Amino acid sequence: MSIPSRVRLIDVGPRDGLQNEKTPVPAAVKIELVHRLQQAGLKEIEVTSYVSSKWVPQMADNHEVMSGITRQSGVAYSVLTPNLKGFEAAVLDQPDEIVVFGSASEAFSQRNINCSIAESIERFAPVVEAALAAGIRVRGAMSCTVGCPYEGDIAPERVAYLAGLLQGIGVQRVDVADTIGVGTPRKVQKALEATLQHFGIDEVSGHFHDTYGQALSNTLAALELGVWNFQSSVAGLGGCPYAKGATGNVATEDVVYMLQGMGIDTGIDLDRLIDAGAYISDFLGRKPNSRVAVALLNQRKH
């Protein structure tokens, strides 16, 4: 299959990127980050999650953030809802899409959400049903599709199994996530091919972490299969609290720079995107975790 001529990026920075930050990030800063991302041309933004504030205190302001956003026409705002209680709170804030999550690793599922893969699907089924009944789209995040911190390599058959379960409860599209960043191009392609047994090419996205510096290589490997949806995080924010040593999501700035260099349309203004990453990085008191952003910001100074 030829490489796509356009790519759609979902920026997960406001949710996945910030959820494990120790420094409390005020709702006003999160709202401004979302505004800057949509001004840069992002058409899909993962904003927040409706989880227990006991477990994820950073997301306790979900209602304030969602209700404070000035929504832009043509932009989709998604939120994470792990159970019916979370969905019932989220639906009041009118998200365009909700996200449920499952793991291709049994051990990771037990450590992360204290249940088996099959049990997690049973838990998500009523959430998916309620969302679809309310006219809200549903995305499934599939974690540990290449490797697991507890099990090691994950067989593609396990990925296909999870994809089939999610498809079976009505999930409309899925993210194939290399949660701990151990993937290499061929392994990532196998995980994607396994997912494509149950979902069409338009319903599959790549979600890569850069722990071993492979995220851009894995993005290119996915493009070679025809995948044209990807998730990334502005300034490379984020990581996985259950995966020791896992660094952040691949930086949106780095992905956009690569895609633009390949002549692939993203609809994103790289300069404005870099400004958005610099904004949140300045608040957190550190440089963006993006080589492209750091290099271009340094050029501006000279």
mmCIF file with all atom_site columns, N, CA and C in Angstrom, residues 98-102 138-142 166 171-176:
data_model
loop_
_atom_site.group_PDB
_atom_site.id
_atom_site.type_symbol
_atom_site.label_atom_id
_atom_site.label_alt_id
_atom_site.label_comp_id
_atom_site.label_asym_id
_atom_site.label_entity_id
_atom_site.label_seq_id
_atom_site.pdbx_PDB_ins_code
_atom_site.Cartn_x
_atom_site.Cartn_y
_atom_site.Cartn_z
_atom_site.occupancy
_atom_site.B_iso_or_equiv
_atom_site.pdbx_formal_charge
_atom_site.auth_seq_id
_atom_site.auth_comp_id
_atom_site.auth_asym_id
_atom_site.auth_atom_id
_atom_site.pdbx_PDB_model_num
ATOM 1  N N  . ILE A 1 98  ? -15.791 9.159  23.503 1.00 0.00 ? 98  ILE A N  1
ATOM 2  C CA . ILE A 1 98  ? -15.253 8.640  24.763 1.00 0.00 ? 98  ILE A CA 1
ATOM 3  C C  . ILE A 1 98  ? -14.256 7.533  24.435 1.00 0.00 ? 98  ILE A C  1
ATOM 4  N N  . VAL A 1 99  ? -13.338 7.318  25.355 1.00 0.00 ? 99  VAL A N  1
ATOM 5  C CA . VAL A 1 99  ? -12.284 6.329  25.165 1.00 0.00 ? 99  VAL A CA 1
ATOM 6  C C  . VAL A 1 99  ? -12.345 5.310  26.293 1.00 0.00 ? 99  VAL A C  1
ATOM 7  N N  . VAL A 1 100 ? -12.388 4.043  25.922 1.00 0.00 ? 100 VAL A N  1
ATOM 8  C CA . VAL A 1 100 ? -12.221 2.955  26.883 1.00 0.00 ? 100 VAL A CA 1
ATOM 9  C C  . VAL A 1 100 ? -10.883 2.293  26.575 1.00 0.00 ? 100 VAL A C  1
ATOM 10 N N  . PHE A 1 101 ? -10.353 1.527  27.509 1.00 0.00 ? 101 PHE A N  1
ATOM 11 C CA . PHE A 1 101 ? -9.007  0.998  27.292 1.00 0.00 ? 101 PHE A CA 1
ATOM 12 C C  . PHE A 1 101 ? -8.898  -0.454 27.754 1.00 0.00 ? 101 PHE A C  1
ATOM 13 N N  . GLY A 1 102 ? -8.091  -1.183 27.012 1.00 0.00 ? 102 GLY A N  1
ATOM 14 C CA . GLY A 1 102 ? -7.830  -2.565 27.371 1.00 0.00 ? 102 GLY A CA 1
ATOM 15 C C  . GLY A 1 102 ? -6.384  -2.894 27.045 1.00 0.00 ? 102 GLY A C  1
ATOM 16 N N  . VAL A 1 138 ? -17.091 6.102  20.013 1.00 0.00 ? 138 VAL A N  1
ATOM 17 C CA . VAL A 1 138 ? -16.316 5.311  20.978 1.00 0.00 ? 138 VAL A CA 1
ATOM 18 C C  . VAL A 1 138 ? -15.007 4.843  20.360 1.00 0.00 ? 138 VAL A C  1
ATOM 19 N N  . ARG A 1 139 ? -13.921 5.117  21.071 1.00 0.00 ? 139 ARG A N  1
ATOM 20 C CA . ARG A 1 139 ? -12.598 4.661  20.658 1.00 0.00 ? 139 ARG A CA 1
ATOM 21 C C  . ARG A 1 139 ? -12.039 3.734  21.733 1.00 0.00 ? 139 ARG A C  1
ATOM 22 N N  . GLY A 1 140 ? -11.319 2.720  21.309 1.00 0.00 ? 140 GLY A N  1
ATOM 23 C CA . GLY A 1 140 ? -10.700 1.799  22.245 1.00 0.00 ? 140 GLY A CA 1
ATOM 24 C C  . GLY A 1 140 ? -9.188  1.933  22.212 1.00 0.00 ? 140 GLY A C  1
ATOM 25 N N  . ALA A 1 141 ? -8.588  2.190  23.360 1.00 0.00 ? 141 ALA A N  1
ATOM 26 C CA . ALA A 1 141 ? -7.133  2.280  23.459 1.00 0.00 ? 141 ALA A CA 1
ATOM 27 C C  . ALA A 1 141 ? -6.583  0.908  23.839 1.00 0.00 ? 141 ALA A C  1
ATOM 28 N N  . MET A 1 142 ? -5.754  0.351  22.981 1.00 0.00 ? 142 MET A N  1
ATOM 29 C CA . MET A 1 142 ? -5.181  -0.978 23.230 1.00 0.00 ? 142 MET A CA 1
ATOM 30 C C  . MET A 1 142 ? -3.728  -0.805 23.678 1.00 0.00 ? 142 MET A C  1
ATOM 31 N N  . LEU A 1 166 ? -12.963 -5.865 21.485 1.00 0.00 ? 166 LEU A N  1
ATOM 32 C CA . LEU A 1 166 ? -13.415 -4.475 21.441 1.00 0.00 ? 166 LEU A CA 1
ATOM 33 C C  . LEU A 1 166 ? -14.406 -4.262 20.302 1.00 0.00 ? 166 LEU A C  1
ATOM 34 N N  . VAL A 1 171 ? -17.054 -0.989 19.871 1.00 0.00 ? 171 VAL A N  1
ATOM 35 C CA . VAL A 1 171 ? -16.032 0.056  19.730 1.00 0.00 ? 171 VAL A CA 1
ATOM 36 C C  . VAL A 1 171 ? -15.824 0.341  18.240 1.00 0.00 ? 171 VAL A C  1
ATOM 37 N N  . GLN A 1 172 ? -15.753 1.616  17.886 1.00 0.00 ? 172 GLN A N  1
ATOM 38 C CA . GLN A 1 172 ? -15.735 1.998  16.473 1.00 0.00 ? 172 GLN A CA 1
ATOM 39 C C  . GLN A 1 172 ? -14.344 2.141  15.868 1.00 0.00 ? 172 GLN A C  1
ATOM 40 N N  . ARG A 1 173 ? -13.368 2.469  16.681 1.00 0.00 ? 173 ARG A N  1
ATOM 41 C CA . ARG A 1 173 ? -11.993 2.558  16.191 1.00 0.00 ? 173 ARG A CA 1
ATOM 42 C C  . ARG A 1 173 ? -11.046 2.318  17.353 1.00 0.00 ? 173 ARG A C  1
ATOM 43 N N  . VAL A 1 174 ? -9.803  1.984  17.056 1.00 0.00 ? 174 VAL A N  1
ATOM 44 C CA . VAL A 1 174 ? -8.876  1.608  18.111 1.00 0.00 ? 174 VAL A CA 1
ATOM 45 C C  . VAL A 1 174 ? -7.492  2.236  17.906 1.00 0.00 ? 174 VAL A C  1
ATOM 46 N N  . ASP A 1 175 ? -6.801  2.386  19.029 1.00 0.00 ? 175 ASP A N  1
ATOM 47 C CA . ASP A 1 175 ? -5.412  2.847  19.041 1.00 0.00 ? 175 ASP A CA 1
ATOM 48 C C  . ASP A 1 175 ? -4.517  1.657  19.348 1.00 0.00 ? 175 ASP A C  1
ATOM 49 N N  . VAL A 1 176 ? -3.491  1.464  18.546 1.00 0.00 ? 176 VAL A N  1
ATOM 50 C CA . VAL A 1 176 ? -2.521  0.400  18.782 1.00 0.00 ? 176 VAL A CA 1
ATOM 51 C C  . VAL A 1 176 ? -1.321  1.046  19.464 1.00 0.00 ? 176 VAL A C  1
#
